[in-house]
XYZ file of C-alpha atoms in Angstrom:
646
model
C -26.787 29.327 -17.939
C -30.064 31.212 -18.759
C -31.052 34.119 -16.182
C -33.681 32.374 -14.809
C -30.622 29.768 -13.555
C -28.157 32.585 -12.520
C -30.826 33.671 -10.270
C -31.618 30.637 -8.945
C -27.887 30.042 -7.989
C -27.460 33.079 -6.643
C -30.322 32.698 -4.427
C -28.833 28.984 -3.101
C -25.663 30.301 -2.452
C -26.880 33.245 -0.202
C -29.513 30.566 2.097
C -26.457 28.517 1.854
C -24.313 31.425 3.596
C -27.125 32.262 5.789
C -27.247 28.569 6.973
C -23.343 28.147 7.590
C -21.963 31.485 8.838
C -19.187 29.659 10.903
C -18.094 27.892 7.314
C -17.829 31.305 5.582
C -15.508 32.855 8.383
C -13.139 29.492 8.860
C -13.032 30.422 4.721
C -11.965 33.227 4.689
C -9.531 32.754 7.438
C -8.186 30.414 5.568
C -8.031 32.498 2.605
C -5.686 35.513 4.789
C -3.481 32.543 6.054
C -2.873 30.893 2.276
C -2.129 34.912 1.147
C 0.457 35.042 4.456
C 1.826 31.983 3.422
C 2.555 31.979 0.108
C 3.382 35.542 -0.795
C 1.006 38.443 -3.091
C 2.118 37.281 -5.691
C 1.808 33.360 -5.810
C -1.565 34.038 -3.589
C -2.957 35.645 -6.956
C -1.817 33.177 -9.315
C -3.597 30.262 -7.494
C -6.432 32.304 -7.289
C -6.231 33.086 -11.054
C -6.553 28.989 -11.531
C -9.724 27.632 -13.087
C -11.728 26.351 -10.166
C -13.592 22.937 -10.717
C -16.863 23.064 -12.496
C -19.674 21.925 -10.432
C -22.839 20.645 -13.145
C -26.209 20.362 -11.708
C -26.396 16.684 -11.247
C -23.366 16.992 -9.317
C -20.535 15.877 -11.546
C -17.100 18.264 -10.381
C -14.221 18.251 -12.672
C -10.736 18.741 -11.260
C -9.944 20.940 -8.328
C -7.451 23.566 -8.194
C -4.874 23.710 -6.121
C -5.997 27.124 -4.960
C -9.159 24.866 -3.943
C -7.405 22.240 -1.795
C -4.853 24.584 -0.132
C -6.908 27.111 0.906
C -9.177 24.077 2.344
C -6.264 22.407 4.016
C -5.273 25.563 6.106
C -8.671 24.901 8.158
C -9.107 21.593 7.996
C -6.517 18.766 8.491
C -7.492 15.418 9.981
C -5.130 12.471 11.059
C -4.336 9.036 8.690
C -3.326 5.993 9.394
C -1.537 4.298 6.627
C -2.289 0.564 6.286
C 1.527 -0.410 4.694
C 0.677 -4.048 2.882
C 3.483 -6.304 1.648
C 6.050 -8.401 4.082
C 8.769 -6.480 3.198
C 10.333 -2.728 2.530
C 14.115 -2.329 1.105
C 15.961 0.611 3.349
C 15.406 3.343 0.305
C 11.579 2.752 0.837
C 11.735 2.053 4.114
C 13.467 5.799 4.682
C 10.683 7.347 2.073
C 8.186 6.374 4.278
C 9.904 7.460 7.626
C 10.687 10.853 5.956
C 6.878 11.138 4.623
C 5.686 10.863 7.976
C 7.866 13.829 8.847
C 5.486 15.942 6.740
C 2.122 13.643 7.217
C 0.087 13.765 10.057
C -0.053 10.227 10.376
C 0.570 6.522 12.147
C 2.097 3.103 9.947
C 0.186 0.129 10.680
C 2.558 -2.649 8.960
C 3.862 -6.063 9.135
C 6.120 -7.149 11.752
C 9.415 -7.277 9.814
C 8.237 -3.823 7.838
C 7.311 -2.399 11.411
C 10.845 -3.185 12.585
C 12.395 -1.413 10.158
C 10.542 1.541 10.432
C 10.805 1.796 13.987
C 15.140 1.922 13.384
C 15.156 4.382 11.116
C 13.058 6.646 13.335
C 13.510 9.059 16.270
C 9.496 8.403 17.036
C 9.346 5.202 18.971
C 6.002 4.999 17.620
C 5.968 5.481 14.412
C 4.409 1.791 13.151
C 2.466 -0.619 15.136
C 3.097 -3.952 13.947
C 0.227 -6.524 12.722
C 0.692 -9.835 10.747
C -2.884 -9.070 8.530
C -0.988 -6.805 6.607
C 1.449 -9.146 4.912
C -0.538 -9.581 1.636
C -0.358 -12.859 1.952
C -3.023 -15.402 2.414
C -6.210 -14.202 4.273
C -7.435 -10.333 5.087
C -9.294 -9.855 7.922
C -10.435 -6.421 7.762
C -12.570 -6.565 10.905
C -9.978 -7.307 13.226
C -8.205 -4.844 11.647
C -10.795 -2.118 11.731
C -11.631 -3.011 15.042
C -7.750 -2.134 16.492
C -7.670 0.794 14.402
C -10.849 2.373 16.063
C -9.357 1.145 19.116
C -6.099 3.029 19.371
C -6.389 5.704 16.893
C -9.711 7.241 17.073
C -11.254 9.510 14.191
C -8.131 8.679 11.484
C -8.618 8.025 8.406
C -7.422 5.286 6.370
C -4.982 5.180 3.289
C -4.233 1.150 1.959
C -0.707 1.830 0.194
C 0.829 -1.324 -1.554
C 4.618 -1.352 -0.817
C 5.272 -3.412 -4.069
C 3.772 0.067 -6.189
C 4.974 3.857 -6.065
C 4.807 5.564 -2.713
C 2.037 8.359 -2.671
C 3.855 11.632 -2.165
C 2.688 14.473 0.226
C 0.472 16.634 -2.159
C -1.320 12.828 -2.859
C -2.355 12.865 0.560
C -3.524 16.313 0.700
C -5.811 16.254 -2.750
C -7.481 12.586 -1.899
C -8.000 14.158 1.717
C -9.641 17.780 -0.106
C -11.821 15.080 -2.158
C -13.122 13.121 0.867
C -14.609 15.822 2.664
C -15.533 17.763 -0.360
C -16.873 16.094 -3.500
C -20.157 14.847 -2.047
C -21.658 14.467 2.170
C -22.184 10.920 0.609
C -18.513 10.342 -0.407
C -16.819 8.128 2.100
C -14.363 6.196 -0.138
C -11.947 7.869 -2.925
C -9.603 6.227 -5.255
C -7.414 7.235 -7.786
C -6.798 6.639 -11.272
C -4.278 4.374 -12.464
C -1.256 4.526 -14.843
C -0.345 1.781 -15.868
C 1.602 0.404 -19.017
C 1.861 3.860 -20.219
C -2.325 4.157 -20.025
C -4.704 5.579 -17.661
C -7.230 3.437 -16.289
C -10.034 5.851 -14.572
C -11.739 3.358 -12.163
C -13.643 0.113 -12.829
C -17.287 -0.136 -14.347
C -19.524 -2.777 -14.152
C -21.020 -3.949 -17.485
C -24.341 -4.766 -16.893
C -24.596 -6.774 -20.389
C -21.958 -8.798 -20.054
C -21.670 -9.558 -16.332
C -18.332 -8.393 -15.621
C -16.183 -5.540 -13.848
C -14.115 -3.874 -16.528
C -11.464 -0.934 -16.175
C -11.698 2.167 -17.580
C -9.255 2.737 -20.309
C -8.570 3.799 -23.606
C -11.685 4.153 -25.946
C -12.031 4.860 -29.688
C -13.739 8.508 -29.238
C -11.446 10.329 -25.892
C -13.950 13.314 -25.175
C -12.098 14.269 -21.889
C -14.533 11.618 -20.192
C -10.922 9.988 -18.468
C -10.493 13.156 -16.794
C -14.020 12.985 -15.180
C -14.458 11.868 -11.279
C -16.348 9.164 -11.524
C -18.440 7.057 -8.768
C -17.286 3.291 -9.018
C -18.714 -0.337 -7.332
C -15.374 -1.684 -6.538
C -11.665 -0.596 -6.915
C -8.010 -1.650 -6.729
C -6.775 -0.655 -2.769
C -3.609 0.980 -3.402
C -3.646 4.196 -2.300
C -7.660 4.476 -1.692
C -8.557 6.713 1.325
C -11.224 5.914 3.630
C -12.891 8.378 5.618
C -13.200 7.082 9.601
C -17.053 7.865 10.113
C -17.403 5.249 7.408
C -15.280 2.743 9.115
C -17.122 3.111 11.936
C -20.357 3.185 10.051
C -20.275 -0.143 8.007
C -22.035 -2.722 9.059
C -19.623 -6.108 8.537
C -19.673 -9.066 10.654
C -16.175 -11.002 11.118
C -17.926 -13.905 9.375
C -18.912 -11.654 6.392
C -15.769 -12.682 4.091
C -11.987 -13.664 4.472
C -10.162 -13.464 1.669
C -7.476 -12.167 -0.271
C -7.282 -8.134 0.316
C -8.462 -7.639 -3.366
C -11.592 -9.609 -2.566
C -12.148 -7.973 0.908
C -11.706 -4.344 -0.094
C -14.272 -5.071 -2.789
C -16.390 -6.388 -0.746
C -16.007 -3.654 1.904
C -16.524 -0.931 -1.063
C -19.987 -2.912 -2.096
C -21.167 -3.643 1.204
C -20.712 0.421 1.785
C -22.695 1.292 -1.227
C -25.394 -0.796 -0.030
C -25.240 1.343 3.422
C -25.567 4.631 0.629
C -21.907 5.062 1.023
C -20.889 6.145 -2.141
C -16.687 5.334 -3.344
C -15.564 7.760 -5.838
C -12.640 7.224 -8.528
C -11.150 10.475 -8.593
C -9.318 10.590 -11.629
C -7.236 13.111 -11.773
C -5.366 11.989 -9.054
C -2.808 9.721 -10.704
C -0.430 6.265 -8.866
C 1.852 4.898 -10.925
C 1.323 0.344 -10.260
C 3.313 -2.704 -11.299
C 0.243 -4.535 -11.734
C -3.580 -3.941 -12.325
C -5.230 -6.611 -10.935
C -8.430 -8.231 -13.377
C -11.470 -7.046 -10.322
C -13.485 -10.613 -9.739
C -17.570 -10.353 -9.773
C -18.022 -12.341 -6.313
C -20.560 -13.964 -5.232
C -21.887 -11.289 -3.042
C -21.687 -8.983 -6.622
C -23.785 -11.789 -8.488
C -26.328 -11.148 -5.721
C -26.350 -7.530 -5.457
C -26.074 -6.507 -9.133
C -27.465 -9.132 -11.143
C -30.374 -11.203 -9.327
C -34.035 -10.014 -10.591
C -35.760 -7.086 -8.767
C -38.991 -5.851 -8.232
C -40.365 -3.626 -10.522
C -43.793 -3.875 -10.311
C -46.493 -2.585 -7.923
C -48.923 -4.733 -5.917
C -51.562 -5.044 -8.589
C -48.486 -6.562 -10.583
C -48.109 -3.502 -13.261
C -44.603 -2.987 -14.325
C -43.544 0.364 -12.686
C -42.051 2.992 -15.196
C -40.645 6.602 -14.005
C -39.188 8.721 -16.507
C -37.032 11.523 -15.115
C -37.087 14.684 -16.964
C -34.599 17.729 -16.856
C -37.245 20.045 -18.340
C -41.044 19.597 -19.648
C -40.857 22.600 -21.498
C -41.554 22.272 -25.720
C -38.980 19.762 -27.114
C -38.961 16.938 -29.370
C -37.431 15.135 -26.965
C -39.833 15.586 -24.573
C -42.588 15.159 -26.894
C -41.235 11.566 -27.306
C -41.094 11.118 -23.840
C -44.626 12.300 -23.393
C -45.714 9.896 -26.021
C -43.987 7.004 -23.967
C -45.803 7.945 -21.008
C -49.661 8.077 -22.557
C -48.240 4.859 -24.682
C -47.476 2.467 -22.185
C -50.407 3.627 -19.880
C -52.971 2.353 -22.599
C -50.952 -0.522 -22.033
C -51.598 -1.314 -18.177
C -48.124 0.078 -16.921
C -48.005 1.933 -13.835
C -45.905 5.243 -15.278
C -44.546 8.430 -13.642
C -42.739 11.460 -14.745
C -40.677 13.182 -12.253
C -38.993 16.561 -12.883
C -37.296 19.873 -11.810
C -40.209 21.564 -13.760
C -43.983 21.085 -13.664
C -46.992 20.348 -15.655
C -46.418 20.833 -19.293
C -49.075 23.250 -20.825
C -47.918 22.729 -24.458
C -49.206 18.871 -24.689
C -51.729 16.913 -22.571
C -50.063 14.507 -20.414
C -51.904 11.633 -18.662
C -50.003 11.391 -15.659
C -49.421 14.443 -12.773
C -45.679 15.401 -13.454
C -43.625 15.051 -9.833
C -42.012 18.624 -9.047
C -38.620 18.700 -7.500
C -36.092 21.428 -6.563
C -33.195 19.769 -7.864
C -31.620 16.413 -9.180
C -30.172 15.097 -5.834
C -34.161 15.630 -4.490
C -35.207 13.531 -7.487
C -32.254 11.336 -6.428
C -33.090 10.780 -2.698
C -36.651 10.357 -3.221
C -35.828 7.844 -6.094
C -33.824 5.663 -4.297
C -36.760 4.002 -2.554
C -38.778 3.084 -5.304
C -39.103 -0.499 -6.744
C -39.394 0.650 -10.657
C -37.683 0.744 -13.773
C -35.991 4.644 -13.700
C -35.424 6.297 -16.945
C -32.649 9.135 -17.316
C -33.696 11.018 -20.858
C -31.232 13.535 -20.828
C -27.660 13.395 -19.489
C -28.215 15.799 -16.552
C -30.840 12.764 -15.517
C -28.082 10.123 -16.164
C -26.447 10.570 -12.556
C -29.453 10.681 -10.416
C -30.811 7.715 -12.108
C -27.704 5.847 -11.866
C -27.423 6.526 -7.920
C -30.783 5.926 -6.965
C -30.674 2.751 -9.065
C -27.407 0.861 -7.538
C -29.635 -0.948 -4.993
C -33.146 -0.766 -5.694
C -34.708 -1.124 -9.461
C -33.234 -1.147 -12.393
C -31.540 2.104 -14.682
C -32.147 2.668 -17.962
C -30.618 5.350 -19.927
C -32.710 6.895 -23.059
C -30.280 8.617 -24.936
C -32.481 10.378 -27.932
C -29.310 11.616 -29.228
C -24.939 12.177 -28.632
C -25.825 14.569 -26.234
C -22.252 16.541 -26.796
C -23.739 18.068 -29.834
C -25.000 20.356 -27.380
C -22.323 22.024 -26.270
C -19.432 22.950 -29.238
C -17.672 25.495 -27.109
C -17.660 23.867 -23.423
C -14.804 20.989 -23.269
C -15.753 20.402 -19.982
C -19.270 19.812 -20.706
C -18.605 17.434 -23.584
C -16.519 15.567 -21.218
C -19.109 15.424 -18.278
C -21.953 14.532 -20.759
C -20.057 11.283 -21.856
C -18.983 10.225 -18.542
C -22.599 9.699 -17.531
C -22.924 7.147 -20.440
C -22.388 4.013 -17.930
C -22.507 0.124 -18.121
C -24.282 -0.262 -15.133
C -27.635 1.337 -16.868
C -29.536 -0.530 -19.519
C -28.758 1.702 -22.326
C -31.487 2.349 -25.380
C -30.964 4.943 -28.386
C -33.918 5.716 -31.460
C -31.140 5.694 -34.573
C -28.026 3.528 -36.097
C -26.235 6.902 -36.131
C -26.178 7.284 -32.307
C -25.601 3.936 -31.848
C -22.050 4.113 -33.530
C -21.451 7.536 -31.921
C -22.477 5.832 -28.494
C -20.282 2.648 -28.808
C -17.305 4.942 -29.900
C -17.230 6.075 -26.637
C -17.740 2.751 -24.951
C -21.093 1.738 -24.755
C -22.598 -1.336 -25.907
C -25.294 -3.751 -26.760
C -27.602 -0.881 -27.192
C -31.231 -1.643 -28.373
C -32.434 0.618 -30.942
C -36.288 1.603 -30.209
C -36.385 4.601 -32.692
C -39.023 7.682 -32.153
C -42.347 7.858 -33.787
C -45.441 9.609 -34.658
C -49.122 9.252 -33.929
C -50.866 8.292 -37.182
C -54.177 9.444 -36.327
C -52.782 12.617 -35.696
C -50.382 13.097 -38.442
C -51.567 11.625 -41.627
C -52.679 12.533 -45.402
C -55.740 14.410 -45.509
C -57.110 14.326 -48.658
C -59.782 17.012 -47.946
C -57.186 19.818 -47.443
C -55.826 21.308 -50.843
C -52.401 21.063 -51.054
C -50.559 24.930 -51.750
C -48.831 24.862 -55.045
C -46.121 27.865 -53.644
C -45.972 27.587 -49.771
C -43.078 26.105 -47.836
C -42.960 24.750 -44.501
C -39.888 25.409 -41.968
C -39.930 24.866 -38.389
C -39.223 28.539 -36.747
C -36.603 28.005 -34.021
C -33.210 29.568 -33.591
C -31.666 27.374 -31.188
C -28.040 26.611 -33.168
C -28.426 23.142 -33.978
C -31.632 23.684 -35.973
C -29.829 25.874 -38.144
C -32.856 27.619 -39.724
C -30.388 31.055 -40.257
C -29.540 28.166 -43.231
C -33.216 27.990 -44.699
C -33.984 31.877 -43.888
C -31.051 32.838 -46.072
C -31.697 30.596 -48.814
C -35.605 31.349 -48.752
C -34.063 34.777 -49.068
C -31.931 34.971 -51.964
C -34.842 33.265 -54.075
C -36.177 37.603 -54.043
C -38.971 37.649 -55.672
C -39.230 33.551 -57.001
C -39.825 33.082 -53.057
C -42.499 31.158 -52.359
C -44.921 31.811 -49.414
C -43.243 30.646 -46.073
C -45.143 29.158 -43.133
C -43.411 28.862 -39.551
C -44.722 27.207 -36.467
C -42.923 27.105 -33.390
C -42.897 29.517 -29.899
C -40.567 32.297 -31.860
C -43.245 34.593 -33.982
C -40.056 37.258 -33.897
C -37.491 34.580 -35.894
C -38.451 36.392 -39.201
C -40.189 39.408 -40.107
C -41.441 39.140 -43.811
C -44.471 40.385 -46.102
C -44.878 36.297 -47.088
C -44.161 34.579 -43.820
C -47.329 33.632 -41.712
C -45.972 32.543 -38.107
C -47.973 29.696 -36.579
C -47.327 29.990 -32.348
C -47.662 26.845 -30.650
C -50.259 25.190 -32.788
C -51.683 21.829 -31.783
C -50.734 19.063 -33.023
C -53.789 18.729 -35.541
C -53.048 21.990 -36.501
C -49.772 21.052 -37.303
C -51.096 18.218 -39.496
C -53.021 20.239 -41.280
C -49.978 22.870 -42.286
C -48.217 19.411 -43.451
C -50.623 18.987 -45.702
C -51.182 22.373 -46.803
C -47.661 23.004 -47.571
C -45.792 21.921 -51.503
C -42.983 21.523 -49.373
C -40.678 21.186 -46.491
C -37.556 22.369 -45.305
C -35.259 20.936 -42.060
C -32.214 22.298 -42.078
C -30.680 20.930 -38.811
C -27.190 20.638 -38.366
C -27.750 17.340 -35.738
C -31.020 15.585 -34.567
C -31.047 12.451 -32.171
C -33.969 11.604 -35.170
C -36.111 14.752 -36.360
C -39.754 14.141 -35.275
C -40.533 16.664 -38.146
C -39.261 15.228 -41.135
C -41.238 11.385 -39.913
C -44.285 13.783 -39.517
C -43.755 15.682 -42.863
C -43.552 12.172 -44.888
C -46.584 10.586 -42.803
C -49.122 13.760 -44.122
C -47.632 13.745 -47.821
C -45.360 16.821 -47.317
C -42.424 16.541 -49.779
C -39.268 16.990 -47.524
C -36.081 18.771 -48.356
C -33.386 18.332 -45.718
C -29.682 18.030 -44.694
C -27.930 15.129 -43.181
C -29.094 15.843 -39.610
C -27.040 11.948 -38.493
C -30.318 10.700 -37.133
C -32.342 10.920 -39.842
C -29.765 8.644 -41.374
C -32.560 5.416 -41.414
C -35.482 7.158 -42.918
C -33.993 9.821 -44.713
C -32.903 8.509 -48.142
C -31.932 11.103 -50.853
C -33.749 11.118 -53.854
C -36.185 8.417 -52.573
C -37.716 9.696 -49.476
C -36.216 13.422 -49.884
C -33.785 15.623 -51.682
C -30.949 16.403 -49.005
C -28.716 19.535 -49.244
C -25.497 20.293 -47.904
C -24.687 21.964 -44.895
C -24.870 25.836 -45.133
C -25.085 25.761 -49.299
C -27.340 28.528 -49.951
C -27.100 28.881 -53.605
C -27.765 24.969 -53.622
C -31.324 24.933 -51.388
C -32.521 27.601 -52.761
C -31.700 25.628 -56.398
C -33.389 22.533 -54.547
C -36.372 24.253 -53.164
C -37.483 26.027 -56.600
C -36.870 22.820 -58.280
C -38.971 20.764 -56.315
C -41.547 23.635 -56.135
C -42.027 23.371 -60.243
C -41.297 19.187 -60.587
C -44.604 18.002 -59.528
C -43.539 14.299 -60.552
C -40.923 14.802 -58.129
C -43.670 15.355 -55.578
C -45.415 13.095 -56.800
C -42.544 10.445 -55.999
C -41.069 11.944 -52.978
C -45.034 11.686 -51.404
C -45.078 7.942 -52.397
C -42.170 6.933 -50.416
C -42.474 8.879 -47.940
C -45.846 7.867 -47.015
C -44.337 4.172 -46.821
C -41.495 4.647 -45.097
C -43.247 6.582 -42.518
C -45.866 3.699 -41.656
C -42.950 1.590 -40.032
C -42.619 4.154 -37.747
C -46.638 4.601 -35.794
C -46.586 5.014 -32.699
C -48.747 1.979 -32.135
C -45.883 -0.420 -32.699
C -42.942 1.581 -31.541
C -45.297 1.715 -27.888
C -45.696 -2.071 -27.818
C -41.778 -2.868 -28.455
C -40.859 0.085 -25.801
C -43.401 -2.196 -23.665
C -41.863 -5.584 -24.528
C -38.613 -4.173 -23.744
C -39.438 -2.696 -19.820
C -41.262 -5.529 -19.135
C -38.183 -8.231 -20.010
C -36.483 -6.118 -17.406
C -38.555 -6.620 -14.760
């Protein structure tokens, strides 16, 4: 987190304290009774827990215990446990009698389950008997709601299949922490499943291929499992539903009668369409017999997969990119080109963001500031378009804002977990935005197998590109016959402590070294000449200036400057980067080095300093392979593509 960010936090967390004084005293109330409670010592060992991780877009990880008990001292609110299956042997029956002993709650169960309740316990109203609640044949869940809001006003609701494991008493204190915690949108949690000796982390819907799948094992396990998720449907046992929701959905007795699988997916769609969001929180583990295969129904087919409006009333597809920053960035760049791109082309196109008007590019379009992604998120909702996330942080706002009204796309430019090499947690949040339910695109082969490692699939590939009549062989500039090119940037992943050292050891044999970039400090040198934040025609012209080039990345999502190098005639030296995979072919289009081999690019970079054939060659076909990558036609496919969405 940069300064700028720690201030910014700071600053929302004192208007936040300012706003909710009464909040901040029941806190720390509840902090002196937990320390009463449990003793010094155990007091400072669940305060010594790692507390969930709260990202910007609003993805938590796991809560600490220290989190929900200090919460639960303040705040406890009454259940009513919705028992399902016509019968309970004596040893359940007695679990259940002595869990209420310890559970603020009320049975509602079948007749013969009722019964046996009612013997084994000293409270003559322990259950309340009800013949929907058999499992068998048709759920009513209206009727059932309706006597529920009847006779136990303000409890929640936990469904708990009698054929699967009980829930135990810390289940019922975590899923209650997570309803009233995780999000003010949250009204429905689940948890995750074991079953068959795997852990199935909620259900996704896959877009492609028309179905609701479970979340299971994958071939690349970044943590992502461990991630809460929000989900379109779920299995019933043991999900918790919060009462203001019960009371809040809008069902009809005539909306569907079913099986309870069928009903409580309906009743978890039908409260997503109210902005009632269900979350899978997986961490939270029940042990089931079975793990039923979740149906698309016909209210699904019409919800998720009927056409929807996209375009405006002039009939222009509508196209709103959502940015995390519009600061410089190849990434951005691409985006920016997108935007100018497809407005040439007659689409209506906006960029929204948490920052504001670039200064470093010119942008045809008024960017959208907002304060934050859930801003971007409400505001997004309403609007009939195609929404593009192009970074992960993006991924959840999009996704939200996109389960009712236009359609999501996700733009992944690269594996986005390259990002962060020291922050498991961050890994793991970055891949659990990679969802089904968005249309997913990616710009190289490389991320494409990286992306369906981790699940996704039936990706289109719509790789970057350059402007040609901005970056192209200009045969009026002479060409230096001792100057390399590097792009001067210390962010890790671009790795240029790699080219600075082998530049370096060359001593004297060093040829003249040009930077360009927004870091004139990177390298202090009697033969570097440090280029800040030239155009993009300037840019061109160092191309072509330049004998050579050196990218020394460790990972791109592509490498705009390596496409631009070949496209002005540069000769490129370069390492395997991943997405420079389709364009960057050793010994034909470049000379590649590996990773962090001094002695060999600075063997590589005097050699193709001297080898003017080499040049020569390296020139040729990299002027060819760059043509299939203009602009022009990657604009029209990006086009084609938004438009068959519509």
């Amino acid at each position: 987190m940069s300064g700028k960010q720690k201030l910014r936090a700071i600053k929302h967390k004192a208007s936040w304290v300012a706003k909710h004084p009464g909040q901040v005293v029941e806190t720390a109330a509840g902090h002196a009774r937990l320390a009463v409670q449990a003793g010094p010592g155990k007091y400072m060992d669940l305060r010594r827990q790692k507390r969930s991780h709260q990202f910007g877009c609003g993805i938590k990880t796991a809560y600490s215990q220290y989190e929900i008990n200090t919460w639960r001292l303040a705040h406890s609110y009454p259940l009513v446990l919705l028992l399902v299956g016509e019968t309970v042997n004596d040893e359940r029956a007695r679990e259940l009698v002595a869990l209420q002993a310890v559970v603020r709650c009320h049975f509602f169960a079948a007749p013969s389950v009722a019964e046996k309740l009612q013997a084994l316990s000293d409270d003559m109203h322990i259950a309340t008997a009800t013949a929907q609640l058999t499992g068998v044949g048709t759920f009513t869940f209206t009727g059932l709601r309706a006597t529920i809001m009847q006779t136990h006003m303000d409890n929640d609701i936990i469904l708990v299949n009698l054929a699967d494991m009980l829930p135990d008493h810390a289940y019922f204190e975590t899923i209650q922490h997570v309803a009233y915690n995780y999000h003010e949108e949250v009204g429905i949690v689940a948890p995750s499943y074991l079953y068959d000796s795997q852990q199935y982390s909620g259900v996704e819907f896959d877009r492609t291929a028309a179905e609701f799948r479970w979340m299971g094992s994958v071939e690349s396990d970044i943590g992502q499992l461990a991630i809460p998720r929000y989900t379109l449907t779920n299995y019933w046992h043991g999900l918790y539903v919060r009462f203001d929701t019960l009371s809040r959905l809008a069902l009809s007795s005539t909306d569907i009668n079913g099986s309870i699988d069928e009903v409580m997916s309906y009743v978890i769609g039908r409260a997503w369409q109210q902005n009632i969001r269900t979350l899978t929180y997986s961490p939270l583990q029940l042990q089931v017999v079975t793990l039923p295969n979740m149906k698309l129904l016909p209210f699904h087919t019409t919800w998720l997969l009927e056409p929807r409006r996209t375009t405006n009333a002039k009939g222009q597809t509508r196209v709103i990119y959502v940015l995390n920053a519009t600061t410089v960035s190849g990434g951005i760049k691409v985006v920016f080109e997108h935007v100018n791109g497809l407005l040439k082309r007659g689409f209506e196109v906006e960029i929204w963001s948490v920052q504001g008007q670039p200064d470093w590019m010119d942008v045809n379009v008024t960017v959208k500031k907002f304060y934050n992604y859930q801003d971007i998120e409400l505001a997004l909702r309403d609007e009939d378009a195609i929404k593009i996330a192009t970074w992960w942080e993006t991924g959840p706002p999009v996704w939200l804002a996109s389960v009712n009204r236009g359609v999501g796309v996700n733009f992944i430019q690269e594996f986005e977990p390259w990002f962060y090499p020291d922050d498991a947690d961050a890994r793991a949040a970055v891949v659990s935005t990679y969802r089904r339910e968005l249309v997913s695109t990616t710009t190289t082969s490389y991320n494409q197998d990286e992306l369906e490692a981790v699940g996704l699939r039936d990706m289109m590939i719509i790789p970057v590109g350059y402007d040609g009549s901005v970056y192209h062989e200009d045969k009026k500039v002479p060409r230096a016959t001792d100057t390399m090119l590097a792009v001067g940037r210390s962010f890790f992943q671009k790795n240029f402590e790699f080219t600075k050292q082998a530049w370096l050891s060359l001593g004297d044999k060093r040829p003249a070294l040009t930077l360009f970039g927004s870091e004139p400090d990177i390298l202090h040198d009697e033969r570097v000449q440090y280029h800040v934040k030239p155009t993009n025609e300037e840019v061109n012209t160092l191309y072509n200036t330049a004998t050579l080039m050196v990218q020394t990345s460790r990972h791109e999502g592509f490498c705009l400057p390596a496409i631009e190098a070949m496209a002005a005639g540069c000769p490129l030296i370069c390492t395997d980067m991943h997405g420079n995979r389709d364009f960057c072919i050793d010994g034909e289009t470049c000379l590649m080095v590996e990773h962090d081999n001094i002695a060999q690019l600075a063997g590589v970079i005097e050699r193709l300093k001297e080898d003017t054939e080499l040049q020569a060659k390296l020139r040729k076909n990299g002027l060819a392979m760059a043509k299939e990558y203009e602009w022009s036609a990657i604009i029209d496919r990006v086009g084609e593509f938004y438009k068959s969405l519509s």
